[in-house]
CSV table of C-alpha atoms in Angstrom, one decimal:
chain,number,residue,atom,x,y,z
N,191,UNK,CA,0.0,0.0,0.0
N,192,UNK,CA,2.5,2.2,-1.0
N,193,UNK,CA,2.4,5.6,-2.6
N,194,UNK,CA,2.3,9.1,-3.0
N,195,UNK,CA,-0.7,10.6,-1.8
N,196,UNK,CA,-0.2,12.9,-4.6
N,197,UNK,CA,0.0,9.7,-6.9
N,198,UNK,CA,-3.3,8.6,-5.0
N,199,UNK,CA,-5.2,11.8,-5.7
N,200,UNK,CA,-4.7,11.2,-9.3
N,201,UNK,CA,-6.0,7.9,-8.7
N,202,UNK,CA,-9.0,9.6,-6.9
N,203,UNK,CA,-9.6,11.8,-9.6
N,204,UNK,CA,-9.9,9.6,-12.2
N,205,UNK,CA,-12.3,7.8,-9.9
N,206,UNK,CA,-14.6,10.7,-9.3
N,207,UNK,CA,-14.7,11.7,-13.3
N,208,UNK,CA,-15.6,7.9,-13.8
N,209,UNK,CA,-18.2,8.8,-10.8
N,210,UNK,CA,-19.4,11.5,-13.3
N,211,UNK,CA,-19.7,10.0,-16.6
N,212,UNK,CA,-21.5,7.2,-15.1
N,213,UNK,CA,-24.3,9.7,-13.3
N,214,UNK,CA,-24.7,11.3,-16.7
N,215,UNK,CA,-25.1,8.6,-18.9
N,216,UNK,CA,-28.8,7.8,-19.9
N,217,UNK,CA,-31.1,5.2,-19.8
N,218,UNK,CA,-32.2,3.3,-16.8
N,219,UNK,CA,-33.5,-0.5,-16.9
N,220,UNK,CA,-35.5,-1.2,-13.7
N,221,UNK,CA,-37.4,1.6,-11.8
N,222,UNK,CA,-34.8,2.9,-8.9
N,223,UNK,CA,-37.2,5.6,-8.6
N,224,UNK,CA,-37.9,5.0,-4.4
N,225,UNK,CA,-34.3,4.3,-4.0
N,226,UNK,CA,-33.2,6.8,-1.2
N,227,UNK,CA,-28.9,5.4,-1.7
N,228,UNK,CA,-27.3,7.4,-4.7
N,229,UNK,CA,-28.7,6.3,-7.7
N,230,UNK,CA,-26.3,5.4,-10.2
N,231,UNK,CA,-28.4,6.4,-13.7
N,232,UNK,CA,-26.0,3.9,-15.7
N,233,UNK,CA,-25.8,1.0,-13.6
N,234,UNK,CA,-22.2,-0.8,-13.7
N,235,UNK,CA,-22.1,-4.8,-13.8
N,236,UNK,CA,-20.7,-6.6,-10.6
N,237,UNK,CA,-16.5,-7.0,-11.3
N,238,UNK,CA,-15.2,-10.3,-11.4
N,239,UNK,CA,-11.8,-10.9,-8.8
N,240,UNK,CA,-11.0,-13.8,-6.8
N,241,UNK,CA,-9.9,-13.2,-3.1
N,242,UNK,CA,-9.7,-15.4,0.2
N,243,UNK,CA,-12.4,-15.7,2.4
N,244,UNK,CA,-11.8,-16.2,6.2
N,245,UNK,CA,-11.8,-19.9,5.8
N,246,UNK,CA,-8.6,-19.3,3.5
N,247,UNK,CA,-10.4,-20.3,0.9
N,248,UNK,CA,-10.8,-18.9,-2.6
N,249,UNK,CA,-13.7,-16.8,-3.2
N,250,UNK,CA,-14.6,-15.9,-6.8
N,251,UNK,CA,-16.8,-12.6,-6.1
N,252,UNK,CA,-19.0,-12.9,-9.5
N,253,UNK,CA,-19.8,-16.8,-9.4
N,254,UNK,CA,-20.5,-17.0,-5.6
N,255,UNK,CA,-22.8,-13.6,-5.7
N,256,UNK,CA,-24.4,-14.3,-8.6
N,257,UNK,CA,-28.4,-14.0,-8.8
N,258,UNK,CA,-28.6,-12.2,-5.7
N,259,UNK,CA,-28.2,-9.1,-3.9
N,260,UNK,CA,-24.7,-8.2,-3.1
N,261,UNK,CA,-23.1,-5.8,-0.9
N,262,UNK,CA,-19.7,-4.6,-1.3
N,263,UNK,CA,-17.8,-3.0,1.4
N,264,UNK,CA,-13.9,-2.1,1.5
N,265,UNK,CA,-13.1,-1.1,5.1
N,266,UNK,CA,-10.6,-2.5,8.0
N,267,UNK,CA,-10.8,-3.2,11.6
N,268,UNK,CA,-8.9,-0.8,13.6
N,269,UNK,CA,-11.6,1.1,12.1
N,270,UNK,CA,-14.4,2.4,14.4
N,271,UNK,CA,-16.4,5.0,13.4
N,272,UNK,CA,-17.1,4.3,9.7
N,273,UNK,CA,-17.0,0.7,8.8
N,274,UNK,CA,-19.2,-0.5,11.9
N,275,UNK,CA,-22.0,2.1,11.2
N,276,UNK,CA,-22.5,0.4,7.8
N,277,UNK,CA,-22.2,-2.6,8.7
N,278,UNK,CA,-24.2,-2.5,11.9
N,279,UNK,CA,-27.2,-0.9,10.1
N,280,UNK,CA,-27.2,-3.3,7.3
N,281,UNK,CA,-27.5,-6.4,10.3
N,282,UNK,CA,-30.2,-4.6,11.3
N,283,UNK,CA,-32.1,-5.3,8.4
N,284,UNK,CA,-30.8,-8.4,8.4
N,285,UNK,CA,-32.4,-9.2,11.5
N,286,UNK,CA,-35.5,-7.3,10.9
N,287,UNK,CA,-36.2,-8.9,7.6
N,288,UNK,CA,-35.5,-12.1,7.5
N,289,UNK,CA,-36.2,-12.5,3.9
N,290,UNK,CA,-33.9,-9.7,2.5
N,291,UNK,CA,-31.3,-11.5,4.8
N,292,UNK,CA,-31.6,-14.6,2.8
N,293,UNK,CA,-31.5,-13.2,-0.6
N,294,UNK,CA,-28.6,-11.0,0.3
N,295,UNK,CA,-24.4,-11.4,0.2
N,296,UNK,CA,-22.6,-9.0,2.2
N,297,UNK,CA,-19.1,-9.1,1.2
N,298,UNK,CA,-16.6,-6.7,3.7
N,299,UNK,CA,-12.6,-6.4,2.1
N,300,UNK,CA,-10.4,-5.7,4.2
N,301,UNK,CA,-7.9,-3.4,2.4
N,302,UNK,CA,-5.2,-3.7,5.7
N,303,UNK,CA,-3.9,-7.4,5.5
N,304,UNK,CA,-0.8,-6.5,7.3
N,305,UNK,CA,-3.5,-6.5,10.2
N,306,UNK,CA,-6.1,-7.5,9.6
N,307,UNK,CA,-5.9,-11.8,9.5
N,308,UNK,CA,-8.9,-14.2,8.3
N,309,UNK,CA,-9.7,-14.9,12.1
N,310,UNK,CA,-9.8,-11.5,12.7
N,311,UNK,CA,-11.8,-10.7,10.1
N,312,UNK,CA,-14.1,-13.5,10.9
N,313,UNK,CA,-14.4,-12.3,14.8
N,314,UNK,CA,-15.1,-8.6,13.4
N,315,UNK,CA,-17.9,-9.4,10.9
N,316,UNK,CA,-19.7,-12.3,13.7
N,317,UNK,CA,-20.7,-9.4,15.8
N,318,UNK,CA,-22.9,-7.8,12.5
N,319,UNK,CA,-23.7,-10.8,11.6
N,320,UNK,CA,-22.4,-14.2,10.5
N,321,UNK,CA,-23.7,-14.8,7.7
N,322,UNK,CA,-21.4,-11.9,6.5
N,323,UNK,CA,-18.9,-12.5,4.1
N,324,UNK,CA,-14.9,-11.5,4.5
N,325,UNK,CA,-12.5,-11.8,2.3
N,326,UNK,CA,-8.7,-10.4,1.9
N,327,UNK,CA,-5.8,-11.2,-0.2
N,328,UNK,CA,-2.4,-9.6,-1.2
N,329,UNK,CA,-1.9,-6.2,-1.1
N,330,UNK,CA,-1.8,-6.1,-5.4
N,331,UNK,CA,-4.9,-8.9,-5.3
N,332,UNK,CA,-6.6,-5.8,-2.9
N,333,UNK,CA,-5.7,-3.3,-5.5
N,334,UNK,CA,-7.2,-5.0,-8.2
N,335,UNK,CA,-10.1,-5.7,-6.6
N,336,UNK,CA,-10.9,-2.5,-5.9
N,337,UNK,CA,-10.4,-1.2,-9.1
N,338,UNK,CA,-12.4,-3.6,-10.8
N,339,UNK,CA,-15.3,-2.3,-8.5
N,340,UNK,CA,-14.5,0.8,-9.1
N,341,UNK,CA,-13.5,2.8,-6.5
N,342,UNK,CA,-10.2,4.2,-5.7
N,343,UNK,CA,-7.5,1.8,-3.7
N,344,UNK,CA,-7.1,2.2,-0.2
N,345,UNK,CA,-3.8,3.4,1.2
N,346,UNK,CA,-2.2,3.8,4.8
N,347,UNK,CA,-1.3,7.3,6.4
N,348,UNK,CA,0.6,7.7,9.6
N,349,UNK,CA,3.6,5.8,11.1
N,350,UNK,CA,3.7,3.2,13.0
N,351,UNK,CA,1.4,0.5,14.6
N,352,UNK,CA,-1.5,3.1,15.0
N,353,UNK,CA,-1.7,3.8,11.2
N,354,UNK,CA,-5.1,4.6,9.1
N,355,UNK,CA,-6.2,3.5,6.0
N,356,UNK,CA,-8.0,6.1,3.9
N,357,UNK,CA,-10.9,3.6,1.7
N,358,UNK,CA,-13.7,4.4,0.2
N,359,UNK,CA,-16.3,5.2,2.6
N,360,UNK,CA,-19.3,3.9,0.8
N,361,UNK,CA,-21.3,0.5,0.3
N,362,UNK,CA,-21.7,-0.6,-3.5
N,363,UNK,CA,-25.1,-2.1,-3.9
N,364,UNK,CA,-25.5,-5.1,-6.9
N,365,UNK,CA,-28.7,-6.3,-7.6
N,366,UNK,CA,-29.8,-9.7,-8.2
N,367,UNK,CA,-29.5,-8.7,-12.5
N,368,UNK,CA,-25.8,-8.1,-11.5
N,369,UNK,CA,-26.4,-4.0,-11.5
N,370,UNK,CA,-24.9,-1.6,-9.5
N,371,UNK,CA,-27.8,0.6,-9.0
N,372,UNK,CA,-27.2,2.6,-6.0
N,373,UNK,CA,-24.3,3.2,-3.8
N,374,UNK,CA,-24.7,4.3,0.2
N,375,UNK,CA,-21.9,6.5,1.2
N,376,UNK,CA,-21.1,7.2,4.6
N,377,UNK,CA,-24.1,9.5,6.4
N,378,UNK,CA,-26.5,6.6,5.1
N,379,UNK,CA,-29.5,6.2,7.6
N,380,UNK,CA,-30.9,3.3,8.6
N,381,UNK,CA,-34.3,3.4,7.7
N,382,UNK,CA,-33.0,3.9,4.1
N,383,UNK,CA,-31.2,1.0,4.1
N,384,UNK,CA,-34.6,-0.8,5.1
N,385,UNK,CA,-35.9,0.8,2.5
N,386,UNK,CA,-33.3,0.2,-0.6
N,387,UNK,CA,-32.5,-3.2,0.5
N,388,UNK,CA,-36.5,-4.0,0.0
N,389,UNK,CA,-36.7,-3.0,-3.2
N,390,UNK,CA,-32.7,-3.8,-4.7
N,391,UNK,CA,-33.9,-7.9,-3.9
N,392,UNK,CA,-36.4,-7.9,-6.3
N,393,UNK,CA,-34.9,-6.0,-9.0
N,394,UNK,CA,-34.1,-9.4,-11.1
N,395,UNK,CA,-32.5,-9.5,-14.7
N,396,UNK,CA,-34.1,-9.7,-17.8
N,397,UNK,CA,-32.4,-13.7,-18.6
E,176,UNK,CA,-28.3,50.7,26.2
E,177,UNK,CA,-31.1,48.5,26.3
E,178,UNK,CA,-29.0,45.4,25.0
E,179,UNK,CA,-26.0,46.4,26.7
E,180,UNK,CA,-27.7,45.6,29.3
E,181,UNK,CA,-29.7,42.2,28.1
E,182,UNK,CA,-25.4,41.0,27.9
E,183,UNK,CA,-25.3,42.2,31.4
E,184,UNK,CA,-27.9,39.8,32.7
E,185,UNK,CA,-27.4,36.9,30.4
E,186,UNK,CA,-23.6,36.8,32.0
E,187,UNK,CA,-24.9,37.2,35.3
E,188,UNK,CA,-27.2,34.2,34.9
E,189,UNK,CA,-24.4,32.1,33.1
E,190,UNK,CA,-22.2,32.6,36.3
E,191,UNK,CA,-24.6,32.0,38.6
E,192,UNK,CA,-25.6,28.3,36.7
E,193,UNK,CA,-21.8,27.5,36.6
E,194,UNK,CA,-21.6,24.6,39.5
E,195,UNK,CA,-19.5,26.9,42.4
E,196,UNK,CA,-18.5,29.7,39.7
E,197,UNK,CA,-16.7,27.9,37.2
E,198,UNK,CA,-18.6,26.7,34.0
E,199,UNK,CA,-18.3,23.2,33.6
E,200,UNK,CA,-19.7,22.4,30.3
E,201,UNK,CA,-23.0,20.5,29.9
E,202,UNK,CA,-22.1,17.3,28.0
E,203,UNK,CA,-24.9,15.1,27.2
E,204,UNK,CA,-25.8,12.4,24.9
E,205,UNK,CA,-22.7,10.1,25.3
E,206,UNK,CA,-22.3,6.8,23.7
E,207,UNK,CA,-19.9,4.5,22.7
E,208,UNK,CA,-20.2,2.1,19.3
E,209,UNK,CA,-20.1,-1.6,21.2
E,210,UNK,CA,-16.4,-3.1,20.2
E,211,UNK,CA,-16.4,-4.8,17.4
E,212,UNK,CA,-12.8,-4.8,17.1
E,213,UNK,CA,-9.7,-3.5,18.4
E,214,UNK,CA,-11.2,0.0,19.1
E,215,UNK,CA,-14.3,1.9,20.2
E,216,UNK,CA,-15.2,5.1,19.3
E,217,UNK,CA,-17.1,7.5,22.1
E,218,UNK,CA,-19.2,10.3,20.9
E,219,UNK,CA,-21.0,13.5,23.5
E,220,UNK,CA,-22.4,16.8,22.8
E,221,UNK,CA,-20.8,19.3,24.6
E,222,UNK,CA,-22.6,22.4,25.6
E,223,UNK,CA,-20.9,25.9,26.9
E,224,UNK,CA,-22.1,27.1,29.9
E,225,UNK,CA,-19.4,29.9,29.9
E,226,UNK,CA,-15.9,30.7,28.2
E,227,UNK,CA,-14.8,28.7,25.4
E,228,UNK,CA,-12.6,25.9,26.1
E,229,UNK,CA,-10.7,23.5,24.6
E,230,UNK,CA,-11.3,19.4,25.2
E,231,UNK,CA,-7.3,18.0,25.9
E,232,UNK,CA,-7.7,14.8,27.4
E,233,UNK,CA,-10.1,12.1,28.3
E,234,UNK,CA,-9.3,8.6,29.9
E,235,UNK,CA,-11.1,5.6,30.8
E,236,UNK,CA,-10.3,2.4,32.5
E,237,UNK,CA,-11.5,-0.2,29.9
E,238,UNK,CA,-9.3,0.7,26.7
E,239,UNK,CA,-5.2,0.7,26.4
E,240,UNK,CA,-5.2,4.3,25.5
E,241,UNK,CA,-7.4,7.3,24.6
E,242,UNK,CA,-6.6,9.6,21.6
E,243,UNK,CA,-8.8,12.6,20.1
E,244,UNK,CA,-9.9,11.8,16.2
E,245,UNK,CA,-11.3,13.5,13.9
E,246,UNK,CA,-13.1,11.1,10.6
E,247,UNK,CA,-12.7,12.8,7.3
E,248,UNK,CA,-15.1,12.2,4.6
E,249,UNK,CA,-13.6,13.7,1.1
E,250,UNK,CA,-15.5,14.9,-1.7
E,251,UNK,CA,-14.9,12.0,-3.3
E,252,UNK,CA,-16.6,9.6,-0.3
E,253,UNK,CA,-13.1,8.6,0.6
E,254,UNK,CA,-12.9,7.9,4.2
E,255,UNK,CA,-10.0,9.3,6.3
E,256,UNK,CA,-8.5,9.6,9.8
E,257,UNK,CA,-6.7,12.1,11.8
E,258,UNK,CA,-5.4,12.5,15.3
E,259,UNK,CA,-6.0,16.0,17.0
E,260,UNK,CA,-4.4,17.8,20.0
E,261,UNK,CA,-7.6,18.8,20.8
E,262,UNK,CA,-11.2,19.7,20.2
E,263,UNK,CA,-12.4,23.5,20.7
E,264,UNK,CA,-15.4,24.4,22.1
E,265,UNK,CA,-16.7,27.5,21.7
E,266,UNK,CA,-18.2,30.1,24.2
E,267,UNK,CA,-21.9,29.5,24.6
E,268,UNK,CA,-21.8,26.5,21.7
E,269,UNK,CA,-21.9,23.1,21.6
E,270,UNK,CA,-19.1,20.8,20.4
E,271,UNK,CA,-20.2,17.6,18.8
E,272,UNK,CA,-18.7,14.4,18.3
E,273,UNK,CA,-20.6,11.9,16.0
E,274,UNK,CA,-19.6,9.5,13.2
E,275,UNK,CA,-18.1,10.8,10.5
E,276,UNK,CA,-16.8,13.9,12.6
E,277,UNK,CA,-15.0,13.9,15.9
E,278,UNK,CA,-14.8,11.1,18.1
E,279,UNK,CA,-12.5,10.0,20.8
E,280,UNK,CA,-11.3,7.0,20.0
E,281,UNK,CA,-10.4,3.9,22.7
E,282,UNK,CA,-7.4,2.3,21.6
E,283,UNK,CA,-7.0,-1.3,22.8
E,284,UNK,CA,-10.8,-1.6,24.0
E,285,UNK,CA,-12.2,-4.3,26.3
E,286,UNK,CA,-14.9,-6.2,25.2
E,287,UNK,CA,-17.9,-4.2,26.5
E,288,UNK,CA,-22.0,-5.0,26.0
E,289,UNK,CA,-24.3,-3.0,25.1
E,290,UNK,CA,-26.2,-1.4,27.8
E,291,UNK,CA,-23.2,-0.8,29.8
E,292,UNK,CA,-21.9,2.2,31.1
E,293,UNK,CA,-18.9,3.5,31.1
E,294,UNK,CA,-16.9,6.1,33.3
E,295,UNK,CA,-15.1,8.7,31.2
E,296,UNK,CA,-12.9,11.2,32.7
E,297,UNK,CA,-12.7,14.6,30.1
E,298,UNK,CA,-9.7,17.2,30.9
E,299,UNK,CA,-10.8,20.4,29.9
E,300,UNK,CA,-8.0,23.1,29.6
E,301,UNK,CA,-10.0,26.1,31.6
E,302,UNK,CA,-12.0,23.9,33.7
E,303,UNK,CA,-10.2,21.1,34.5
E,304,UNK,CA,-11.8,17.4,35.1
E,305,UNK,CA,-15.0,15.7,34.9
E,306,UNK,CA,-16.9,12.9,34.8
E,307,UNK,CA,-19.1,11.2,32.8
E,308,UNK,CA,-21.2,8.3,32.4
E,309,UNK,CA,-21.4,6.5,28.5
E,310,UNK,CA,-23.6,4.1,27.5
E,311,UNK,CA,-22.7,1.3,25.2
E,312,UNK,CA,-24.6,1.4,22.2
E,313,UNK,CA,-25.0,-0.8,19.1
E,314,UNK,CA,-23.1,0.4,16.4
E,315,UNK,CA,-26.1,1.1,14.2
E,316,UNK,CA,-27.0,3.6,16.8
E,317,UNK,CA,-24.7,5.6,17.0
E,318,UNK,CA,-25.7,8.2,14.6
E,319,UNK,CA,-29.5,8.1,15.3
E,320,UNK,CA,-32.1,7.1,12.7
């Protein structure tokens, strides 16, 4: 996780004008209309990358996600203001909906794998929920990964043991047709994740 | 004149609230996301019941150590951390700490349930010390509905 942040800026940058032509573009599939996330008017299909779950196994984010509503998340542990919030409110709806619950993957990435190990990972996400996905990987797999789902790699600031990692601070949203209709940055309230995560299940695809 | 002396009173009344002269802020609302790994965040509102003053410290017996953060949210949605010296509070104001924004952050945190409450100690730089009393919330509830 090396790098400039000047170098990383540029990466942002990029990001943010990809952000852009993807809120212009035209032409929207499936009514989003009651969506209360950031719509995304020219949905993006769900990236393909393969990363380790916390049983150290491979896990191939299309095939295993396919069909259903899929949440992506990069964060880290150490973390405690941002990452749990999301993660804590989608739980929620997890256990007030049982049926969202069951047609829903939530996949957390850590992007700090110098700290954050599989068991750690797996001990974080149990107290959201455990059905919760966690995955992590090299530091290039993590890079690639993100960039595939477009948003901008996460990098470390600070010295030492009590470093940060600056991520991207919101949740990408897939629907079951494999769309990324809505994102839910940071700020995201929980009764609009009830909401969203209602109607984003039964948006299906046209196969 | 007239408001002149409106100032006049509102100052007297300000002192007289202050617990034995001194004007201890009002801090309410304080919480702290449950662990759900190797730190804890604690948010309060702050409210001046005098001077401004300047948050420098806090402590508590259930982490390793206490620092003063601040969240940064870029315009891009990039989330970001920074340490502070300290957190300002200005006269007759409130000082916030929520997600996304300030938030002391417990370093090394004990496993603690929700429910719980925990003793906080805040170091002020005019007033000194006080104490407070967090609960332990749910993480989800943190920043309200």
């Amino acid at each position: 996780m090396a790098g400039t942040r000047q170098s990383h800026i540029v990466t942002r940058l990029i990001a943010v004008v990809a952000v852009g032509v993807v809120l212009v573009g035209c032409g929207r599939a499936v009514a989003t209309g009651d969506l209360q996330g950031v719509v995304i008017e020219s949905p993006q299909p769900k990236p393909s990358f393969t990363l380790t779950d916390t049983d150290g196994e491979p896990y191939e984010f299309y095939e295993r996600t396919e069909g259903k509503l899929t949440l992506l998340y990069f964060g880290y542990l150490n973390c405690p203001d941002i990452c749990p919030v999301h993660l804590a409110q989608i739980g929620e709806v997890f256990k007030q909906i049982p049926a969202v619950a069951r047609d829903t993957e939530v996949v957390f990435v850590s992007v700090d794998p110098d700290r954050d190990t599989p068991e750690a990972i797996r001990d974080y996400l149990d107290r959201f929920d455990h059905r919760f996905v966690g995955l992590t990987g090299t530091e290039k797999e993590l890079e690639e990964a993100q960039i595939a789902a477009g948003v901008p790699p996460a990098f470390t600031v600070g010295e030492g043991d009590g470093y940060a990692v600056e991520h991207a601070g919101w949740v990408i949203a897939y629907a079951p047709d494999g769309l990324n209709h809505s994102i839910y940055p940071f700020g995201t309230r929980q009764t609009q994740w009830t909401n969203d995560l209602q109607i984003l299940v039964s948006i299906e695809g046209e196969s | 004149m007239t408001a002149r002396l409106v100032v006049l009173m509102v100052s007297v009344l300000t002192a007289a609230c202050g617990a034995g002269g001194t004007a201890i802020p009002e801090v309410s609302d304080a919480r702290i996301g449950e662990p759900t790994g190797p730190n804890a965040a604690l948010y309060f509102t702050a409210t001046s019941n005098g001077p401004s003053d300047k948050l420098i410290a806090a402590g508590v017996d259930v982490a390793d150590s206490v620092e003063i953060h601040q969240s940064i949210i870029f315009d891009d949605g990039v989330a970001g951390m920074e340490q502070l010296d300290e957190l300002f509070l200005p006269q007759g104001a409130s000082l916030v700490l929520e997600p996304g924004g300030y938030h002391v952050m417990l370093l090394g945190v004990d496993r603690l349930a929700v429910g719980q409450t925990v003793e906080v100690t805040l170091v002020w730089e005019k007033v000194g010390t006080m104490t407070i009393l967090a609960e332990v919330v749910d993480p989800a509830h943190t920043m309200g509905h």
